Coordinates of C-alpha atoms in Angstrom, one line a residue:
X1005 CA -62.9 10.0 20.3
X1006 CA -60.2 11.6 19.0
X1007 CA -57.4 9.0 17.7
X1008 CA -54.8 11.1 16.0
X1009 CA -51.1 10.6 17.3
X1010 CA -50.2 12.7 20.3
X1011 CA -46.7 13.7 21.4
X1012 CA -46.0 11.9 24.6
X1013 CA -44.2 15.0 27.1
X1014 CA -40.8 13.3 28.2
X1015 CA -38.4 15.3 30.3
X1016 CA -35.8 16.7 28.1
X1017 CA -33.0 15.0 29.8
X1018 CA -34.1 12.0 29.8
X1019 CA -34.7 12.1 26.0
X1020 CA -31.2 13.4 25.2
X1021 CA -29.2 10.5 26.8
X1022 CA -32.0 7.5 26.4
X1023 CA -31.9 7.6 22.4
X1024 CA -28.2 8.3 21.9
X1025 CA -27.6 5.7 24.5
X1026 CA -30.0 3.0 22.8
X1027 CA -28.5 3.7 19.1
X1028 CA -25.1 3.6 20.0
X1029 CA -25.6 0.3 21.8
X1030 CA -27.1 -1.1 18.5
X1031 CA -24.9 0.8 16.1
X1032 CA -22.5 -2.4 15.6
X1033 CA -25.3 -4.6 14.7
X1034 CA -26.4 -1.9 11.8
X1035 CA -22.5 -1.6 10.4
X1036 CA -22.9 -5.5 10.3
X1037 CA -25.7 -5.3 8.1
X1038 CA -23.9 -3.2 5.1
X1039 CA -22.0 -6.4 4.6
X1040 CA -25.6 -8.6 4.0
X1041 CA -25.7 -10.1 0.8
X1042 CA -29.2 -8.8 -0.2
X1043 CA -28.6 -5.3 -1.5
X1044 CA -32.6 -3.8 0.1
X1045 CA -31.0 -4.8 3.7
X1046 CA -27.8 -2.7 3.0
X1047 CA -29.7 0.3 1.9
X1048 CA -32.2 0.6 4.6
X1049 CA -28.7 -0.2 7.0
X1050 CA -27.3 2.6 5.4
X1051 CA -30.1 4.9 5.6
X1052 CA -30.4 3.9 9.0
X1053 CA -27.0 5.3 10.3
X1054 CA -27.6 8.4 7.9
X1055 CA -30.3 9.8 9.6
X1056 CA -28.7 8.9 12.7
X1057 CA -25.6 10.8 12.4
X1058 CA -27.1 13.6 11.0
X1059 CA -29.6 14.1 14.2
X1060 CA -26.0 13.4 16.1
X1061 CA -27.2 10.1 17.7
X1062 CA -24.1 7.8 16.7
X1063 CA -20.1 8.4 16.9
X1064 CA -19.2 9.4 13.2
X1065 CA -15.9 8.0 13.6
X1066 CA -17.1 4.3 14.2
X1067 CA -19.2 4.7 10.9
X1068 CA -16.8 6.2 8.6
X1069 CA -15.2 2.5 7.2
X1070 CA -18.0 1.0 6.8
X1071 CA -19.5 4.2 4.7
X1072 CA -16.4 3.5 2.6
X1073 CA -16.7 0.3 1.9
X1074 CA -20.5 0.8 0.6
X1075 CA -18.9 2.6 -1.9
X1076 CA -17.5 -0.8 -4.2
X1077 CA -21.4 -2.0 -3.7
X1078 CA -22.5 -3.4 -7.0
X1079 CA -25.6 -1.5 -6.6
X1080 CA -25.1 2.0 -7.8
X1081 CA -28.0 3.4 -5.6
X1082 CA -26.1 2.4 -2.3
X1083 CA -23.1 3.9 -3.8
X1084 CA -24.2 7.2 -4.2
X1085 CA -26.2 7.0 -1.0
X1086 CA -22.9 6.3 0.3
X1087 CA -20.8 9.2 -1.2
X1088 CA -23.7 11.3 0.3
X1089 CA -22.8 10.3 3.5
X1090 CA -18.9 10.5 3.2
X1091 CA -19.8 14.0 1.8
X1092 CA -21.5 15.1 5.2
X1093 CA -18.2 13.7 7.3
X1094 CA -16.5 15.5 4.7
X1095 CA -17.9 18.4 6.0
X1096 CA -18.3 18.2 9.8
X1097 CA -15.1 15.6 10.5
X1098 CA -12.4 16.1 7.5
X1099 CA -9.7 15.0 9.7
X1100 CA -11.5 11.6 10.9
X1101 CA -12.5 10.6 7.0
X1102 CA -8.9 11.2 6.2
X1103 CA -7.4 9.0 9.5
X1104 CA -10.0 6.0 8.8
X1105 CA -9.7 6.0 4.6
X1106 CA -7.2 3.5 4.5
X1107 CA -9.2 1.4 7.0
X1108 CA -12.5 1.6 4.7
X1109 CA -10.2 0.6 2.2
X1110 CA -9.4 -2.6 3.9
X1111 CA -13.3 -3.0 4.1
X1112 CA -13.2 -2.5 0.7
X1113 CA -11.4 -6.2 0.5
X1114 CA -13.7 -8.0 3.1
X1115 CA -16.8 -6.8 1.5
X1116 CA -16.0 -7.7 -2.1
X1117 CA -15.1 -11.5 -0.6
X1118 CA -18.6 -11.4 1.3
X1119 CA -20.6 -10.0 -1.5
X1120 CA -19.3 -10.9 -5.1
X1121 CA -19.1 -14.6 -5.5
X1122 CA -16.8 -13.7 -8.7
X1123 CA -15.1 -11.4 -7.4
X1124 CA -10.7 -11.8 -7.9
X1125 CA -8.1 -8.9 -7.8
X1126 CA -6.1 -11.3 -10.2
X1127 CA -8.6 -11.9 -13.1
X1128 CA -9.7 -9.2 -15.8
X1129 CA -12.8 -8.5 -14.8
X1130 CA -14.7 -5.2 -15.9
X1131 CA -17.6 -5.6 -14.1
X1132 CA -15.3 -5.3 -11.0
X1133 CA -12.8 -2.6 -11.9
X1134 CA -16.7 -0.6 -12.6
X1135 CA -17.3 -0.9 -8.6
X1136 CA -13.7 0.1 -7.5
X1137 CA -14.4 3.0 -9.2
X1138 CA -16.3 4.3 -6.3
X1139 CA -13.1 4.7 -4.4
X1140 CA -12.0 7.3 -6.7
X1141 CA -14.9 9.4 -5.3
X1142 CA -13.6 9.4 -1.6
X1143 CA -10.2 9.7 -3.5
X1144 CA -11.5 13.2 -4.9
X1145 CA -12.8 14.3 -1.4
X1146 CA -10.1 13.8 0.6
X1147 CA -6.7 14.8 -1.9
X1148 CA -7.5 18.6 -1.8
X1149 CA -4.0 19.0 -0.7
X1150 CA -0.6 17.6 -1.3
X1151 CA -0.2 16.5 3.0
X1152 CA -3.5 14.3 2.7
X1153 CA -2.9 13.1 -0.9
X1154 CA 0.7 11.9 0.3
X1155 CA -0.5 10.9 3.9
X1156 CA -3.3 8.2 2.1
X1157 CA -1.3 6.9 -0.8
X1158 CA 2.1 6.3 1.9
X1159 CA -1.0 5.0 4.1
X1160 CA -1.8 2.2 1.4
X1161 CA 1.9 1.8 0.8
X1162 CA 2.7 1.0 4.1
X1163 CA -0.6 -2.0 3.9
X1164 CA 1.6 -3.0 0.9
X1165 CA 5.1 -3.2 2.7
X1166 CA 3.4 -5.2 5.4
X1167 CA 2.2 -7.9 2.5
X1168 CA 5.6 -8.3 1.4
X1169 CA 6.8 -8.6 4.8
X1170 CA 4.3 -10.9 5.4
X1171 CA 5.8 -14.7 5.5
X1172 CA 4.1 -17.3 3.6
X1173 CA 3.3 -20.3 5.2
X1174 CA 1.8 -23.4 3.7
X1175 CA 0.6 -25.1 7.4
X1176 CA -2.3 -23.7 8.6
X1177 CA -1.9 -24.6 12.0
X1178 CA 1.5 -23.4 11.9
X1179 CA -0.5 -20.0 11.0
X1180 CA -2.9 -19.9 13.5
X1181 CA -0.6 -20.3 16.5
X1182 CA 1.6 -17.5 14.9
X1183 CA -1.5 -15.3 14.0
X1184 CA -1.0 -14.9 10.7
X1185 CA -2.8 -14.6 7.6
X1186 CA -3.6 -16.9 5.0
X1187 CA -0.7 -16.0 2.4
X1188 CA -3.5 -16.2 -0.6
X1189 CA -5.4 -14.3 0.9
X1190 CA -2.8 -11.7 1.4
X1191 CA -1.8 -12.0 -2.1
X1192 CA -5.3 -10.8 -3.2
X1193 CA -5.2 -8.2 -0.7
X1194 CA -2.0 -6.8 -2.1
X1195 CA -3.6 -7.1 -5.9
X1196 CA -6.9 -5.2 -4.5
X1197 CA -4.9 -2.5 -3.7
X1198 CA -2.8 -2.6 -6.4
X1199 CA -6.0 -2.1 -8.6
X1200 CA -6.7 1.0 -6.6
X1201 CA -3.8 3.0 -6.7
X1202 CA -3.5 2.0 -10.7
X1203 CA -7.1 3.6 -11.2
X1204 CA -7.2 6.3 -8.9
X1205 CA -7.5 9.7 -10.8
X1206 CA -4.0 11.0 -10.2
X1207 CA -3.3 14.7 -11.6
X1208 CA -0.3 16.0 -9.6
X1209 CA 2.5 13.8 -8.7
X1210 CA 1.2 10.8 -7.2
X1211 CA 2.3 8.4 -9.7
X1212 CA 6.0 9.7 -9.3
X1213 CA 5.5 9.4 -5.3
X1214 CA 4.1 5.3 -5.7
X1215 CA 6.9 4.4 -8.2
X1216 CA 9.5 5.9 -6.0
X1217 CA 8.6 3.8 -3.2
X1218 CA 7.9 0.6 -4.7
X1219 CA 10.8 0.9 -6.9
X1220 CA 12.7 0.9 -3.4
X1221 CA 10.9 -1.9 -2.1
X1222 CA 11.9 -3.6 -5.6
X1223 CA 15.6 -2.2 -5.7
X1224 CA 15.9 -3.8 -2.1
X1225 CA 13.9 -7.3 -1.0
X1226 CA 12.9 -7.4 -4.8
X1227 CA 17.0 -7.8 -5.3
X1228 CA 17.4 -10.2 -2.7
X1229 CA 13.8 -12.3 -3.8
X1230 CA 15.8 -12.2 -7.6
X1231 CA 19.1 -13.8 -6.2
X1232 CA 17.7 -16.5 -4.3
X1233 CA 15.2 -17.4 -7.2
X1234 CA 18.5 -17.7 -9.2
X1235 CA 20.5 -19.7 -7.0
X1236 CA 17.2 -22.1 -6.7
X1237 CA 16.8 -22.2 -10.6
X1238 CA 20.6 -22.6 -10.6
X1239 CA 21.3 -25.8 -8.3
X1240 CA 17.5 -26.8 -8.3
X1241 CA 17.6 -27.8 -4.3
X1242 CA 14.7 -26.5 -1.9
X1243 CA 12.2 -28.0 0.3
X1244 CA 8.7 -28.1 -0.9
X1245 CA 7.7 -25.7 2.3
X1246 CA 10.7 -23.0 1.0
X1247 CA 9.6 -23.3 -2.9
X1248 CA 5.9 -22.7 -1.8
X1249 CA 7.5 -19.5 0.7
X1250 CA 9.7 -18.4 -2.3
X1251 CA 6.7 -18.0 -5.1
X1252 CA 4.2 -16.4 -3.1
X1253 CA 6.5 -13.5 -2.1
X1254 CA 7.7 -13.7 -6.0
X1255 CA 3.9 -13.5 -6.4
X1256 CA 3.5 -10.3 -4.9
X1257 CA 6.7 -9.1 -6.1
X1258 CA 5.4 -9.6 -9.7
X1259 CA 2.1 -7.3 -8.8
X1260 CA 3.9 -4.5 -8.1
X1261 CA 6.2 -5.1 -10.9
X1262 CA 2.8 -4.7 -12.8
X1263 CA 1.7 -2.2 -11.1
X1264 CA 5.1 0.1 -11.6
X1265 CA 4.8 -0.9 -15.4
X1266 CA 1.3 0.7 -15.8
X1267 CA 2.1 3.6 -14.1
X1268 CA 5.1 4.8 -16.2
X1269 CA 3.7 4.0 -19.1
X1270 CA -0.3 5.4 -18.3
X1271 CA 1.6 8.3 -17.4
X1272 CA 4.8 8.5 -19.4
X1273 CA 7.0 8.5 -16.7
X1274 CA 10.6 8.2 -18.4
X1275 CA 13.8 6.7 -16.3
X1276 CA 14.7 11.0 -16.0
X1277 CA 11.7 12.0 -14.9
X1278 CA 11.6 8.9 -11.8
X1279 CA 15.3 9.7 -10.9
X1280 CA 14.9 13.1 -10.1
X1281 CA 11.3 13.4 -8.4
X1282 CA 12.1 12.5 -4.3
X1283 CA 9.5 13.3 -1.6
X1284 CA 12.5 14.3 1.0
X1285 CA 13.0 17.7 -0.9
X1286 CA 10.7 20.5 -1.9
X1287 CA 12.0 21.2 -5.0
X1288 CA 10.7 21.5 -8.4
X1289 CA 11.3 17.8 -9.0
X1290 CA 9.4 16.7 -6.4
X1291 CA 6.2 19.4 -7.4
X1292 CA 5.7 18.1 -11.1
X1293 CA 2.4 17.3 -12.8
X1294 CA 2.3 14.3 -14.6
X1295 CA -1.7 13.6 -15.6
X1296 CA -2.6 10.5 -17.5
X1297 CA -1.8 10.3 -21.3
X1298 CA -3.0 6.8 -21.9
X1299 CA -6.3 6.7 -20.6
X1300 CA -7.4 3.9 -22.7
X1301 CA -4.4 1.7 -21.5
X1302 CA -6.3 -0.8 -18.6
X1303 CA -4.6 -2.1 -15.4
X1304 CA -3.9 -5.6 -15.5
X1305 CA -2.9 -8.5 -13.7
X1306 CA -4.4 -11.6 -15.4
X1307 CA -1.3 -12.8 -17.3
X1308 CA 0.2 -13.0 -13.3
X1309 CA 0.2 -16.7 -13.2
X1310 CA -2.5 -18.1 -10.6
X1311 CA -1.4 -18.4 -6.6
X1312 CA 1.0 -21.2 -5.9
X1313 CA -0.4 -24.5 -5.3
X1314 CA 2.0 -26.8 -2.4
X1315 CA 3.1 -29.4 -4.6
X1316 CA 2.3 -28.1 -8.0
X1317 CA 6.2 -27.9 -8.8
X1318 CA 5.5 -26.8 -12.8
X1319 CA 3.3 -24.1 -11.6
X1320 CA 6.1 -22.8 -8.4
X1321 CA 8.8 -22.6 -11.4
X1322 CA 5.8 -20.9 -13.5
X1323 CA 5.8 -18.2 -11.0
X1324 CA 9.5 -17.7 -11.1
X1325 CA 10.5 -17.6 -14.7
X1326 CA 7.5 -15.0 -15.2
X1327 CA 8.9 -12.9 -11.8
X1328 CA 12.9 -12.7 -13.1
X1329 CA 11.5 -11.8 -16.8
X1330 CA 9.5 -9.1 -15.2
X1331 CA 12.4 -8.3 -12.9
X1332 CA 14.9 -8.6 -15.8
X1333 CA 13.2 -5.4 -17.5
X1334 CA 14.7 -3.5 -15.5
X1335 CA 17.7 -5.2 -14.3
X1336 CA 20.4 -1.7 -15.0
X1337 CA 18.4 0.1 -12.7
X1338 CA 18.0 -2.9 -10.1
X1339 CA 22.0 -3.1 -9.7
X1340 CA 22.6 0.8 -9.4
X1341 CA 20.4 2.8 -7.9
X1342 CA 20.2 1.6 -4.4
X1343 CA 23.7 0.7 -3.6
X1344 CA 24.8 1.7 -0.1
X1345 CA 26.9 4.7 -1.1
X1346 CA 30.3 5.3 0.5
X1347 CA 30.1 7.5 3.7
X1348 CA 31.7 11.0 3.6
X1349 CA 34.2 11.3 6.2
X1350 CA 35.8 15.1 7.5
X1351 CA 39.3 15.3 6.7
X1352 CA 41.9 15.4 9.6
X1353 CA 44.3 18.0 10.0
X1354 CA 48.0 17.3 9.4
X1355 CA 49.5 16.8 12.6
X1356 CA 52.9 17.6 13.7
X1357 CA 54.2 14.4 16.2
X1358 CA 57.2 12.4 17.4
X1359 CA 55.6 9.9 18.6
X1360 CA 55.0 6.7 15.8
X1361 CA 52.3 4.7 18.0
X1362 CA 49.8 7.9 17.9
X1363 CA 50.4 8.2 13.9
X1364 CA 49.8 4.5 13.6
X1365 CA 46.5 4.4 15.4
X1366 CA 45.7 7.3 13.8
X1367 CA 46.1 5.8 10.4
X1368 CA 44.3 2.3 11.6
X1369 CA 41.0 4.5 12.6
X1370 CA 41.1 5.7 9.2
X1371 CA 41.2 2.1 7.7
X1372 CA 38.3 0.9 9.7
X1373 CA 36.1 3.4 8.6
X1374 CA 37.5 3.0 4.9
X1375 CA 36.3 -0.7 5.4
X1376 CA 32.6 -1.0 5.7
X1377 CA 32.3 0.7 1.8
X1378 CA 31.5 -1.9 -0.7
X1379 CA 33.8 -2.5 -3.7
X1380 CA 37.1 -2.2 -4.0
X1381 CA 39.2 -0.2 -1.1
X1382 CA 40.6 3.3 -2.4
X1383 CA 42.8 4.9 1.3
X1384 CA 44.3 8.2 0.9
X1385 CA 47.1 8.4 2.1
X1386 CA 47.7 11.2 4.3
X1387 CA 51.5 13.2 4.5
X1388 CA 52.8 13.6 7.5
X1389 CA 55.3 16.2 8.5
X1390 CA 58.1 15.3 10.7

């Protein structure tokens, strides 16, 4: 009797929408795996999905963070099966790998907690920074132009403004009926990513673009952060739940006080060059090259001081000496370069009246507007011809 394998005749139709219908009912339960912590289970996972989206059996757009995240895997067999498998979205769904980078990114965070024991944005850890490097891979696919280079890097700046926005609560309860995150952990969230954008393989202006921004973030709530550490240095009176508040955000204001550091000095970025370069005009400013001229110079953050303890007072104060001394580098800059600036107002005609009320009202609509300006008052005053 013959006993080799014989292909069962199914009706065409019935094929077609069974197996599609059956993998993407089961594709959650395979992304879940490329988090395991046994590296065989998150290759066969991986290899898994890769066959499947290239017979067209699973939505690509579901599978695309996960992919990324595969790509900080300590093995470097399931990272370059990953890249593999970026490359083929890269090629059939450029648009989708672009929208759901910065979520892989995120990923990125979860999967390092899950799978490296060791693993702290915060430390100095080269074995680490070696894995991250995989992100500069789907960095290099997706920054072919300046619109996606800039739509990704204001993508991650956007996670970062939402960390510094982020309150810091001690109470965990307090937390959970709020929704909100544990403030240490968004502390290492914001250093992750600050490790990423210091290592990504920048050769147009992409530096430029990340300093401008957080050097408003810093020129703004950095400012405010800076006064009310000095006022609490100065009289020394704060609740225990405000000091632990007050030197988390300081915290994460110190990280991108790093982070704008290396990047000027990586790339030689002098106080001329950052003044002029603005991503609201198309200009030659905002078009410059700037690649990396330091390439042996290393991001980072391990003289930050550790994240706050509550009621570790020497350690809170710690956090804000080492915040205004970082703050202080730059302090010239700080006080002018993001004051409001005095709003233009259209001159009135002279006008030509006899009646003394309408001049007067006249002249107090000019005053109120004069008002709002910070600094001293300067009031033209205007001639009027009788």
């Amino acid at each position: 009797e013959d006993e080799s394998p014989k292909k069962v005749p199914r009706g065409k139709d019935s094929s077609d929408s069974v197996i599609p219908t059956i993998m993407q009912h089961h594709l959650k339960g395979v992304l879940a795996l490329f988090k395991s912590t046994h590296p065989d289970v998150r290759y066969r996972a991986l290899n898994v999905m890769s066959t499947a989206l290239k017979m067209g059996l699973v939505n690509p757009y579901q599978c695309i963070p996960s992919s990324i995240c595969l790509l900080t895997d300590p093995d470097p067999e399931i990272r370059d099966k990953a890249i593999s498998v970026l490359n083929i979205f890269n090629d059939k769904r450029p648009s989708d790998l672009r929208n759901r980078a910065i979520n892989g990114i995120e990923e990125c965070f979860e999967f390092q907690s899950l799978v490296n024991p060791k693993f702290d944005p915060l430390s100095e850890q080269s074995s680490t920074k070696e894995t991250l490097r995989g992100v500069s891979r789907l960095y290099m696919l997706i920054s072919s132009n300046k619109n996606d280079r800039d739509k990704f890097l204001k993508a991650m700046i956007t996670k970062i403004k939402s960390a510094i926005s982020n309150p810091a609560k001690k109470d965990s309860k307090s937390r959970k009926n709020t929704g909100e995150d544990d403030p240490e952990e968004v502390t290492l969230r914001l250093a992750f990513f600050a490790t990423i954008l210091a290592d990504l393989p920048y050769d147009h202006d992409e530096p430029l673009l990340i300093v401008f921004y957080i050097g408003k973030l810093l020129g703004t709530e950095g400012a405010q952060m800076y006064e009310r550490v000095s006022s609490i240095e100065d009289t020394d009176q704060s609740s225990g739940d405000s000091l632990f508040a007050d030197c988390t955000m300081t915290m994460r204001f110190s990280v991108l006080l790093k982070l704008q550091q290396f990047l000027k000095e990586a790339y030689q970025l002098n106080e001329a060059k950052c003044d002029t370069w603005t991503p609201y005009l198309s200009n030659k400013a905002s078009m410059q090259k700037c690649g990396r001229k330091l390439d042996m110079l290393d991001f980072t953050l391990a003289d930050v001081p550790p994240c706050p303890v509550v009621g570790n007072e020497p350690l809170i104060r710690k956090h804000f000496k080492f915040f205004m001394s970082e703050m202080e580098k730059d302090s010239v800059k700080l006080q002018s370069s993001y004051k409001k600036k005095p709003r233009k107002t259209k001159k009135k005609r002279k006008v030509v009246s006899e009646n003394f009320d309408e001049i007067d009202h006249e002249k107090e609509a000019d005053d109120e507007d004069d008002a709002w300006v910070p600094g001293p008052k300067s009031r033209n005053k205007k001639k009027m011809r009788r």
